[in-house]
Coordinates of N, CA, C and O in Angstrom, one line a residue:
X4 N 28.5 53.4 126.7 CA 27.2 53.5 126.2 C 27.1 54.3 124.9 O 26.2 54.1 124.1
X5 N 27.8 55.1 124.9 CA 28.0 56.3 123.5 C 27.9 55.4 122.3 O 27.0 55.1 121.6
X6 N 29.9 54.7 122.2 CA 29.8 54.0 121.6 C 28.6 52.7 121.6 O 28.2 52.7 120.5
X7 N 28.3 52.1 122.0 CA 27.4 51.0 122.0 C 25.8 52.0 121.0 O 25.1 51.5 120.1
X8 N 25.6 53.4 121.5 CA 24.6 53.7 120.4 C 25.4 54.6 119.5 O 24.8 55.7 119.6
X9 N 26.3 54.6 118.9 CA 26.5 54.8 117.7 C 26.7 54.4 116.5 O 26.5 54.8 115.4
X10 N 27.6 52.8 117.6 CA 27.7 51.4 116.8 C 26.3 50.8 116.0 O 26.3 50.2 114.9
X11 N 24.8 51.4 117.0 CA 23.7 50.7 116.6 C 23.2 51.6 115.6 O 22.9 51.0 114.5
X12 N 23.1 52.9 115.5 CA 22.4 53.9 114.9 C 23.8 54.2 113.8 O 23.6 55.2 113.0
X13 N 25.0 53.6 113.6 CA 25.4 53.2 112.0 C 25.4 52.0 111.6 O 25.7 51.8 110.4
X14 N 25.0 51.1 112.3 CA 24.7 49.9 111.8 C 22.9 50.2 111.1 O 22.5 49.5 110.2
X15 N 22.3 50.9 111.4 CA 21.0 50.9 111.0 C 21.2 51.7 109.4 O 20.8 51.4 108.3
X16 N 21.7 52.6 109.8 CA 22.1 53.6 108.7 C 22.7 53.3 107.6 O 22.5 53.9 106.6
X17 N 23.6 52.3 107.8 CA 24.6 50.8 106.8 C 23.4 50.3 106.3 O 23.2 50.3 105.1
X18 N 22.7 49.8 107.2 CA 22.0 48.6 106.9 C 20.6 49.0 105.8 O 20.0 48.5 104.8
X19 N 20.4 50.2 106.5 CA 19.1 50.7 105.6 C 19.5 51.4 103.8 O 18.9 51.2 102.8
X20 N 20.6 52.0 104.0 CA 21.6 52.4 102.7 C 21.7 51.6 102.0 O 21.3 51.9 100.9
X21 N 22.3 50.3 102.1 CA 21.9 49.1 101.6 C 20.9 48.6 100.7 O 20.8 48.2 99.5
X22 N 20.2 48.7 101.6 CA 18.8 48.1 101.1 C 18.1 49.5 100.6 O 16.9 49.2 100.4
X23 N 18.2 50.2 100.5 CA 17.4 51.9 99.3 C 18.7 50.9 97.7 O 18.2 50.7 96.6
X24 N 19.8 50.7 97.9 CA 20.8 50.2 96.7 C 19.9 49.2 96.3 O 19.0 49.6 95.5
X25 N 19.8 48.0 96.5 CA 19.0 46.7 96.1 C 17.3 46.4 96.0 O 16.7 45.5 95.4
X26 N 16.8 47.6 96.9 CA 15.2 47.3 96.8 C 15.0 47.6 95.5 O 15.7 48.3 94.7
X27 N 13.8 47.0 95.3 CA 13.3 46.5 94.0 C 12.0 47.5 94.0 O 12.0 48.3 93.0
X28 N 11.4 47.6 94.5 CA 10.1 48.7 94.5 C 10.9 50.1 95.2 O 11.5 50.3 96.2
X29 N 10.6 50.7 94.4 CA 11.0 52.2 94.6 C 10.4 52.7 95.4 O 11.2 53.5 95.9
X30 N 9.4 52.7 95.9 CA 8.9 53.0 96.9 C 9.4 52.9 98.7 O 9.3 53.6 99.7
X31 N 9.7 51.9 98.4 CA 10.6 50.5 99.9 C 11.8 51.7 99.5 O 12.0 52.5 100.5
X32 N 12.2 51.9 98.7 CA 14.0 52.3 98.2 C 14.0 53.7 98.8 O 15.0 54.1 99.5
X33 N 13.0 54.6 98.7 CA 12.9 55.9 99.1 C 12.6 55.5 100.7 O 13.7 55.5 101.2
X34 N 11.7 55.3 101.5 CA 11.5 54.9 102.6 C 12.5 54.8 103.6 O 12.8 55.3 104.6
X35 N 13.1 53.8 102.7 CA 14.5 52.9 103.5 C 15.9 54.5 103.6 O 16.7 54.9 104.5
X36 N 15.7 54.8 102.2 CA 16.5 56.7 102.2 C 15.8 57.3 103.2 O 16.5 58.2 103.6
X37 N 14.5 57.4 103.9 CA 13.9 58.1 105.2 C 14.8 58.0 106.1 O 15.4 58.9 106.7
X38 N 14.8 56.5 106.5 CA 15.4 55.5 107.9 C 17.0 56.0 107.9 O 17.6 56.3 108.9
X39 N 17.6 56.0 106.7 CA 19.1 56.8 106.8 C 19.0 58.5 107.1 O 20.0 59.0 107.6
X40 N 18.3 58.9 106.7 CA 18.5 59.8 107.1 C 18.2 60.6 108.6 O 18.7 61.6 109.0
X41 N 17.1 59.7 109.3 CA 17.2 59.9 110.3 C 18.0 59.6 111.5 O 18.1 60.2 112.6
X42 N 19.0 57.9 110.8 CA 20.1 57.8 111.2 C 21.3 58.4 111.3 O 22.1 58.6 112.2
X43 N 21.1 58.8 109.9 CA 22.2 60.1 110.2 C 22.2 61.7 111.1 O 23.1 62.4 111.5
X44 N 20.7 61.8 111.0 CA 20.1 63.5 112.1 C 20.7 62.1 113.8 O 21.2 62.5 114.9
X45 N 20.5 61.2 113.6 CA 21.3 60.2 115.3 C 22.4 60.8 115.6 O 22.6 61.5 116.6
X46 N 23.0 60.5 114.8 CA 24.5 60.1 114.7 C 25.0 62.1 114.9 O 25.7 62.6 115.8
X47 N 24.5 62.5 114.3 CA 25.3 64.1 114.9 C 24.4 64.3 115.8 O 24.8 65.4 116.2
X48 N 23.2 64.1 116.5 CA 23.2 64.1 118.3 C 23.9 63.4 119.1 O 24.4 63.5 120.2
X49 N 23.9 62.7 118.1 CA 25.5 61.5 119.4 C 27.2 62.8 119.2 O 28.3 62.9 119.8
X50 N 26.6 63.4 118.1 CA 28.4 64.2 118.2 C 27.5 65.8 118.5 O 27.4 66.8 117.7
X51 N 26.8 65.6 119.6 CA 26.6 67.3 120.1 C 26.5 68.4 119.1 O 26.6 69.6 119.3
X52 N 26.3 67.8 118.0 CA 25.5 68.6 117.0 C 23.9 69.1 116.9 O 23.5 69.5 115.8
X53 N 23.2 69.1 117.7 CA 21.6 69.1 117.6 C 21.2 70.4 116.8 O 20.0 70.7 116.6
X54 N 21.9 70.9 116.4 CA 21.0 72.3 114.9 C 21.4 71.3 113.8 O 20.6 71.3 112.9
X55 N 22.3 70.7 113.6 CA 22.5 70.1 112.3 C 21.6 68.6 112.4 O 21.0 68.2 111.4
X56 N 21.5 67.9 113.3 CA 20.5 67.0 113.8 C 19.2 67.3 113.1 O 18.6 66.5 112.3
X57 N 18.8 68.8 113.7 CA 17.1 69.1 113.0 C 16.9 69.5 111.8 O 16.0 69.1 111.1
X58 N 18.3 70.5 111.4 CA 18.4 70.5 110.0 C 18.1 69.2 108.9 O 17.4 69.4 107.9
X59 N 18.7 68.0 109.2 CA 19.0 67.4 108.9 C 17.2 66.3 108.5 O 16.6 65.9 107.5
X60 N 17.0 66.3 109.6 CA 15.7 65.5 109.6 C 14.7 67.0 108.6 O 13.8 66.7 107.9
X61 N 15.0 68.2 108.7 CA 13.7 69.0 108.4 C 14.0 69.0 107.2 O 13.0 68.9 106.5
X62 N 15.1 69.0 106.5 CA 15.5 69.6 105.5 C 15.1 68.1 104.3 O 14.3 68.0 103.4
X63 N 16.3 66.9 105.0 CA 16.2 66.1 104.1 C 14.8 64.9 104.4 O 13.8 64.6 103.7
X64 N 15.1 64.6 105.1 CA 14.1 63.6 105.6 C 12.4 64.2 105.5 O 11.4 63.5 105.2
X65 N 12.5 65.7 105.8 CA 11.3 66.0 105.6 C 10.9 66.6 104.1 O 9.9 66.1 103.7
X66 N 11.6 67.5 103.5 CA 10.9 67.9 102.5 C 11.6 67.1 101.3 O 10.9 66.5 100.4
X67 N 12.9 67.0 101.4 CA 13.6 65.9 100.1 C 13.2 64.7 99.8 O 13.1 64.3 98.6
X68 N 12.8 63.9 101.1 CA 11.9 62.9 100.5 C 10.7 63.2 100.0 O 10.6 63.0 98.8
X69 N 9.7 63.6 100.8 CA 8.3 64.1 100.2 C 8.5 64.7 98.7 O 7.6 64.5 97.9
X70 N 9.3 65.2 98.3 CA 9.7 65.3 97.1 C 9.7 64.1 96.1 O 8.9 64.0 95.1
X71 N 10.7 63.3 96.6 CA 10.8 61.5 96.0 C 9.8 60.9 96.1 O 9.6 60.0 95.3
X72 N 8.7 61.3 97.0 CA 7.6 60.5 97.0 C 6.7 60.9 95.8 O 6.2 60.1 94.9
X73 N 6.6 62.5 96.0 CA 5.7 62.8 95.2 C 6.3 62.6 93.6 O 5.6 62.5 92.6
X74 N 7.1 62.6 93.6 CA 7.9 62.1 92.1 C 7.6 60.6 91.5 O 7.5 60.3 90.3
X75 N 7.6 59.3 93.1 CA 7.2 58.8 92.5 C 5.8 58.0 92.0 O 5.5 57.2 91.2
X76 N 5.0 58.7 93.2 CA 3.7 58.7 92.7 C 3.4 59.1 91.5 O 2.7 58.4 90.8
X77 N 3.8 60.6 91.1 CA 3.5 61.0 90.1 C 4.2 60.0 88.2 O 3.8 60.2 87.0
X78 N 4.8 59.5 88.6 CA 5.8 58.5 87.3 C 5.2 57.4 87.8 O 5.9 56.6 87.2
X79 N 4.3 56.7 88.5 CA 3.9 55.6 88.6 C 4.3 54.3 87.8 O 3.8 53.7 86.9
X80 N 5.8 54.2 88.8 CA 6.5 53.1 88.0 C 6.1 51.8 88.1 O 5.6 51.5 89.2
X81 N 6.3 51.0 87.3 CA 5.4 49.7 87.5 C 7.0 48.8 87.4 O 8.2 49.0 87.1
X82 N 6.3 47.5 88.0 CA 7.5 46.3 88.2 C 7.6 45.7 86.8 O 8.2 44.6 86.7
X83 N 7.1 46.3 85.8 CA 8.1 45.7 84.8 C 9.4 46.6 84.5 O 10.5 46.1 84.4
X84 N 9.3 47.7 84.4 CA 10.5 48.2 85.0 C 11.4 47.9 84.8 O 12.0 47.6 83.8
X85 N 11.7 47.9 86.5 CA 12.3 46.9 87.3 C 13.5 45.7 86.9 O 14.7 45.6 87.3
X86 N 12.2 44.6 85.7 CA 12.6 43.5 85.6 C 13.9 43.7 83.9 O 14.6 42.9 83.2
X87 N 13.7 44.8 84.0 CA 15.0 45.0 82.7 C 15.9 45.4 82.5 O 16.6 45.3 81.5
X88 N 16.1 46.3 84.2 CA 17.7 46.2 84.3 C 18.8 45.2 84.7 O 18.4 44.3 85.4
X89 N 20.2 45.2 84.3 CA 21.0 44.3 83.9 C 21.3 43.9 85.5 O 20.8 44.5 86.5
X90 N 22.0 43.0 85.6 CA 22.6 42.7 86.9 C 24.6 43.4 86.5 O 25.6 43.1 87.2
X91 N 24.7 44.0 85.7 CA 26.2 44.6 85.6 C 26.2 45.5 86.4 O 27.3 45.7 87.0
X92 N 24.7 46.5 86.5 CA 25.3 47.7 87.9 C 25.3 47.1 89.3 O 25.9 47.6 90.3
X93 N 24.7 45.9 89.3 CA 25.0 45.3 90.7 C 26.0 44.5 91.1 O 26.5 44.4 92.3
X94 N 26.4 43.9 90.0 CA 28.3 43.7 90.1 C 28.8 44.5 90.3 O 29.5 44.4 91.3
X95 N 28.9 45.9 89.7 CA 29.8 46.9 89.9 C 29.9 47.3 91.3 O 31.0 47.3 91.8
X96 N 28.8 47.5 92.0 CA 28.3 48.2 93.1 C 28.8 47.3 94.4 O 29.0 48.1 95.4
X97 N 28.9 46.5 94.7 CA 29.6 45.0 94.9 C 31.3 45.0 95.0 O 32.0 44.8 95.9
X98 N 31.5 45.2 93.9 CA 33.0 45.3 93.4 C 33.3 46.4 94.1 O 34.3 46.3 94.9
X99 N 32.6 47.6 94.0 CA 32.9 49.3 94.4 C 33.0 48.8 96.5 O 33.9 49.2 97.3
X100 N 31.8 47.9 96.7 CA 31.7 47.9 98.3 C 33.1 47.0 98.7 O 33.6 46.9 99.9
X101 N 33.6 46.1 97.3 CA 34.6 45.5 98.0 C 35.9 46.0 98.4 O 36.8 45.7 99.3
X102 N 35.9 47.0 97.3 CA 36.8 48.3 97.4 C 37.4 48.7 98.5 O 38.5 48.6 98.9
X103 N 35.8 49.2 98.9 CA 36.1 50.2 100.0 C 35.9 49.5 101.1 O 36.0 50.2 102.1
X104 N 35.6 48.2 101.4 CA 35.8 47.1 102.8 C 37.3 47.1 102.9 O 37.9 47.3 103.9
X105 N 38.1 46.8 101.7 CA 39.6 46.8 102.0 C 40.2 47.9 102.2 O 41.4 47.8 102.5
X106 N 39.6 49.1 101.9 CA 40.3 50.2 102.2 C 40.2 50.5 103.5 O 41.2 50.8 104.1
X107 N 38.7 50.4 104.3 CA 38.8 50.7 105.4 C 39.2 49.4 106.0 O 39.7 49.8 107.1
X108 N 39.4 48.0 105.8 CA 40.4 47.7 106.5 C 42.0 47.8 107.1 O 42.5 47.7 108.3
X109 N 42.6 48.2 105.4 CA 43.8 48.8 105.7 C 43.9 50.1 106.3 O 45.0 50.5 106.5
X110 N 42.9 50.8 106.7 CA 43.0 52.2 107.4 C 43.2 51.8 108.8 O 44.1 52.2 109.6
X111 N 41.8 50.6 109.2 CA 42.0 50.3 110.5 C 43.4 49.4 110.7 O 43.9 50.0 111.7
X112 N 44.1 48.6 110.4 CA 45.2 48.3 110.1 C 46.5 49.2 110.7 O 47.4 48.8 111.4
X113 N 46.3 50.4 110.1 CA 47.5 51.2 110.5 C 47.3 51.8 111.9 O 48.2 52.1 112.7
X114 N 45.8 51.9 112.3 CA 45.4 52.8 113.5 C 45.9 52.1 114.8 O 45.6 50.9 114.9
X115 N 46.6 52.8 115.7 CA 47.1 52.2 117.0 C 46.1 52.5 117.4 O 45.2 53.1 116.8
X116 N 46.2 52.3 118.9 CA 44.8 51.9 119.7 C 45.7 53.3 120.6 O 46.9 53.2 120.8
X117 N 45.1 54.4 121.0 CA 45.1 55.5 121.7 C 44.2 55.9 122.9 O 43.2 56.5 122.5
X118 N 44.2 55.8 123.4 CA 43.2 56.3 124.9 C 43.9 57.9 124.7 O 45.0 58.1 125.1
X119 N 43.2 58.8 124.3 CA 43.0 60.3 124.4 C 42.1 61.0 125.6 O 40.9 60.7 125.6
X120 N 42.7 61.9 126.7 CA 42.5 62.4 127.8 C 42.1 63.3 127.4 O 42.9 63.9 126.7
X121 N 40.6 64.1 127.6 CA 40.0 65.4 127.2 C 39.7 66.0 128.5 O 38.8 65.6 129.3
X122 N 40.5 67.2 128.7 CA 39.9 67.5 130.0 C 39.2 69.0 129.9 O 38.5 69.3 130.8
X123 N 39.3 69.8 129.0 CA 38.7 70.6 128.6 C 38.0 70.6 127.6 O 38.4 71.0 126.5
X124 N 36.7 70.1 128.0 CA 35.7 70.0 126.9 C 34.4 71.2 126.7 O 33.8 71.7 127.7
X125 N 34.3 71.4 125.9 CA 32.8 72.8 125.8 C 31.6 72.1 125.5 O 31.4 71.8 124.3
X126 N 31.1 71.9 126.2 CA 29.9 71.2 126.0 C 28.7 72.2 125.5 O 27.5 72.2 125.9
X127 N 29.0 72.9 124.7 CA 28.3 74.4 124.9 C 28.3 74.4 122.9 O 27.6 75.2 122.2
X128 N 29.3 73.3 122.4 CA 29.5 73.4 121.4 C 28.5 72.6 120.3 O 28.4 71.5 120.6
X129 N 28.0 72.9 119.3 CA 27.0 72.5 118.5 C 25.2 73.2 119.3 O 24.2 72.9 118.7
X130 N 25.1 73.7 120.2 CA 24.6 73.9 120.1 C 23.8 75.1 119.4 O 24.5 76.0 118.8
X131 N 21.8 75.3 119.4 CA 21.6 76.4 118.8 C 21.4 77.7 119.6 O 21.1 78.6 118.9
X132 N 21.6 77.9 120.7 CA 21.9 79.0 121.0 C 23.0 79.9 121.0 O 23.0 81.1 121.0
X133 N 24.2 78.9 121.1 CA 25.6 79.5 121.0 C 25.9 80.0 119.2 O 26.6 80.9 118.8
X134 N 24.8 79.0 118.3 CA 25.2 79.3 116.6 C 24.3 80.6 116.4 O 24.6 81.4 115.6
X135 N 23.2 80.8 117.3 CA 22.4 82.4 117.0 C 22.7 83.3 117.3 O 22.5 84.4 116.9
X136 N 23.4 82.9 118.4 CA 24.4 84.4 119.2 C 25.9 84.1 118.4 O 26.9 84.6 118.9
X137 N 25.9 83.8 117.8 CA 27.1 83.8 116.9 C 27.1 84.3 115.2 O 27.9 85.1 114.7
X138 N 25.9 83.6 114.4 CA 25.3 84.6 113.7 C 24.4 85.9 113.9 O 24.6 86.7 113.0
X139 N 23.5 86.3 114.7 CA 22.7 87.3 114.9 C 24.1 88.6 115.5 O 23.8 89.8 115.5
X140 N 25.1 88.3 116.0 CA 25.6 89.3 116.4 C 27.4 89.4 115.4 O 27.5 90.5 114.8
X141 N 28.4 88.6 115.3 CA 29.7 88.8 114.7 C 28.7 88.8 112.6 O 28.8 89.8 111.8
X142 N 28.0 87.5 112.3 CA 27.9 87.3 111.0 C 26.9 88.1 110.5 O 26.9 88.0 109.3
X143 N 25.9 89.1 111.0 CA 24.7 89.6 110.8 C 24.6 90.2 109.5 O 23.5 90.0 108.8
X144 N 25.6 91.1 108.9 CA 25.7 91.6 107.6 C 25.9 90.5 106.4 O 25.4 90.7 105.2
X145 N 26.7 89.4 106.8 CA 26.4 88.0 105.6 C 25.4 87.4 105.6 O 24.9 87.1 104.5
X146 N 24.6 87.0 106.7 CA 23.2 86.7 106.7 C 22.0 87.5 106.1 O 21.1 87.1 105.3
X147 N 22.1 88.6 106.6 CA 21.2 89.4 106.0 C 21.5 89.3 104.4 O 20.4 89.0 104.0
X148 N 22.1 89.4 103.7 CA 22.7 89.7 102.6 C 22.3 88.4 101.8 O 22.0 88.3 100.6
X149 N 22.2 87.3 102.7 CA 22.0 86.1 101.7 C 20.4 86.3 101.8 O 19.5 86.1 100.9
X150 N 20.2 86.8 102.8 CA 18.5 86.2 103.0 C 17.8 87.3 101.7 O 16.8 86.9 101.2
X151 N 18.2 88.4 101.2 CA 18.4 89.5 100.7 C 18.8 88.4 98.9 O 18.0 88.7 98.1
X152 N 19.4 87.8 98.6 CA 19.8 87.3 97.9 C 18.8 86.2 97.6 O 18.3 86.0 96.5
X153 N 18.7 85.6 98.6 CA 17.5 84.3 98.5 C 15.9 84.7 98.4 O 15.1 83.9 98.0
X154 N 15.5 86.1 98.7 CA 14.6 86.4 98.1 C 14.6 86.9 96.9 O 13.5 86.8 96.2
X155 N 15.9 87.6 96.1 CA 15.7 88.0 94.9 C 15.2 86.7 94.0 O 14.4 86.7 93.1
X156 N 15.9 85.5 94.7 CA 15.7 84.1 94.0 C 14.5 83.8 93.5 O 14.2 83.7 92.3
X157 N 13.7 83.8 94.7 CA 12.4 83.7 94.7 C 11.5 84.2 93.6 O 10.7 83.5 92.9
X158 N 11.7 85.9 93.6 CA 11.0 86.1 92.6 C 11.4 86.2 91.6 O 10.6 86.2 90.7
X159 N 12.9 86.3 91.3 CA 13.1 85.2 90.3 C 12.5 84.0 89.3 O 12.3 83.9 88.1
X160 N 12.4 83.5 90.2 CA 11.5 82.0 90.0 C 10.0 82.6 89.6 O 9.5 82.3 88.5
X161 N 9.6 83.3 90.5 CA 8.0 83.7 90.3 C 7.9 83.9 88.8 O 7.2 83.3 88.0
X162 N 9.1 85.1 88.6 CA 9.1 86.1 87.0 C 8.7 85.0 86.1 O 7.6 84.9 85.6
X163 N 9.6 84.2 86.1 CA 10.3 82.9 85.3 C 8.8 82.2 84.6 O 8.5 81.8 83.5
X164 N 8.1 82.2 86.0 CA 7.1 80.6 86.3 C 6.0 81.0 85.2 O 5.4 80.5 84.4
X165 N 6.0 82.5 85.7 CA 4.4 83.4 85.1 C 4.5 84.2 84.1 O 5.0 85.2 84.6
X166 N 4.4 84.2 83.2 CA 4.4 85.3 82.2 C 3.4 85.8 81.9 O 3.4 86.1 80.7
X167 N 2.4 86.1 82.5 CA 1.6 86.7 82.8 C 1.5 87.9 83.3 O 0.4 88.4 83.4
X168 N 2.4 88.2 83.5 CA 2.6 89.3 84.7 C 2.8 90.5 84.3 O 3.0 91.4 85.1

């Protein structure tokens, strides 16, 4: 059953990656970059990752797009556009996919077929309680230190924005 949804949720993730490459309205193209990325926050709950799962949806899917959107609202690109780029980056892009279909064919090629026995497994692993008791107590002086670092950023940026000040 694992395999059977991992198979589906990268086939979605293929399939939508795809099509953000070829859509024609930028809009559809960023969207369809949504649909991958939450295929990808799938695909590491299928690998017992769930902090990088949420990361993943909060980080990219939520604010990196909304970003793309508002970028392209704000450039309000129109379909003439569109209609003036060449078809040479989509041969390339094509050529690049045929590339890498033969590469991972010959990868799969070499791979023997293994049935691997796991009998000691930590199921305890990727989660967020084990990564907070893991930073909050061994990493606490590197964390603090960035968070320490990531605010000097900030106002940084503030100094930068305002000269007013």
């Amino acid at each position: 059953m694992d395999q059977f949804l991992f198979f589906l949720v990268a086939f979605l993730a293929v399939a939508s990656a795809v099509y953000f490459v070829f859509a024609r309205n930028p809009l559809y193209a960023v969207l369809s970059l949504i649909v991958t990325m939450f295929s990808i926050a799938g695909m590491y709950i299928l690998l017992n990752a769930q902090f990088l799962a949420i990361i993943q949806i909060i980080v990219y899917a939520g604010a990196i797009m909304v970003l793309f959107l508002y970028i392209l609202m704000m450039l309000n690109l129109n379909k003439q556009d569109e209609s003036k780029k060449g078809n040479t980056l989509k041969f390339a892009g094509v050529f690049a996919a045929g590339l890498l279909l033969i590469g991972v064919l010959g990868v799969f090629r070499g791979v023997q077929q293994k049935q691997i026995v796991v009998e000691n497994v930590d199921n305890g692993v990727g989660l967020t309680k084990n990564l907070g008791r893991l930073l909050f107590n061994e990493y606490v002086l590197p964390f603090e230190l960035a968070s320490i670092l990531i605010l000097a950023g900030i106002v940084g940026a503030v100094l930068i924005g305002k000269k007013d000040l």
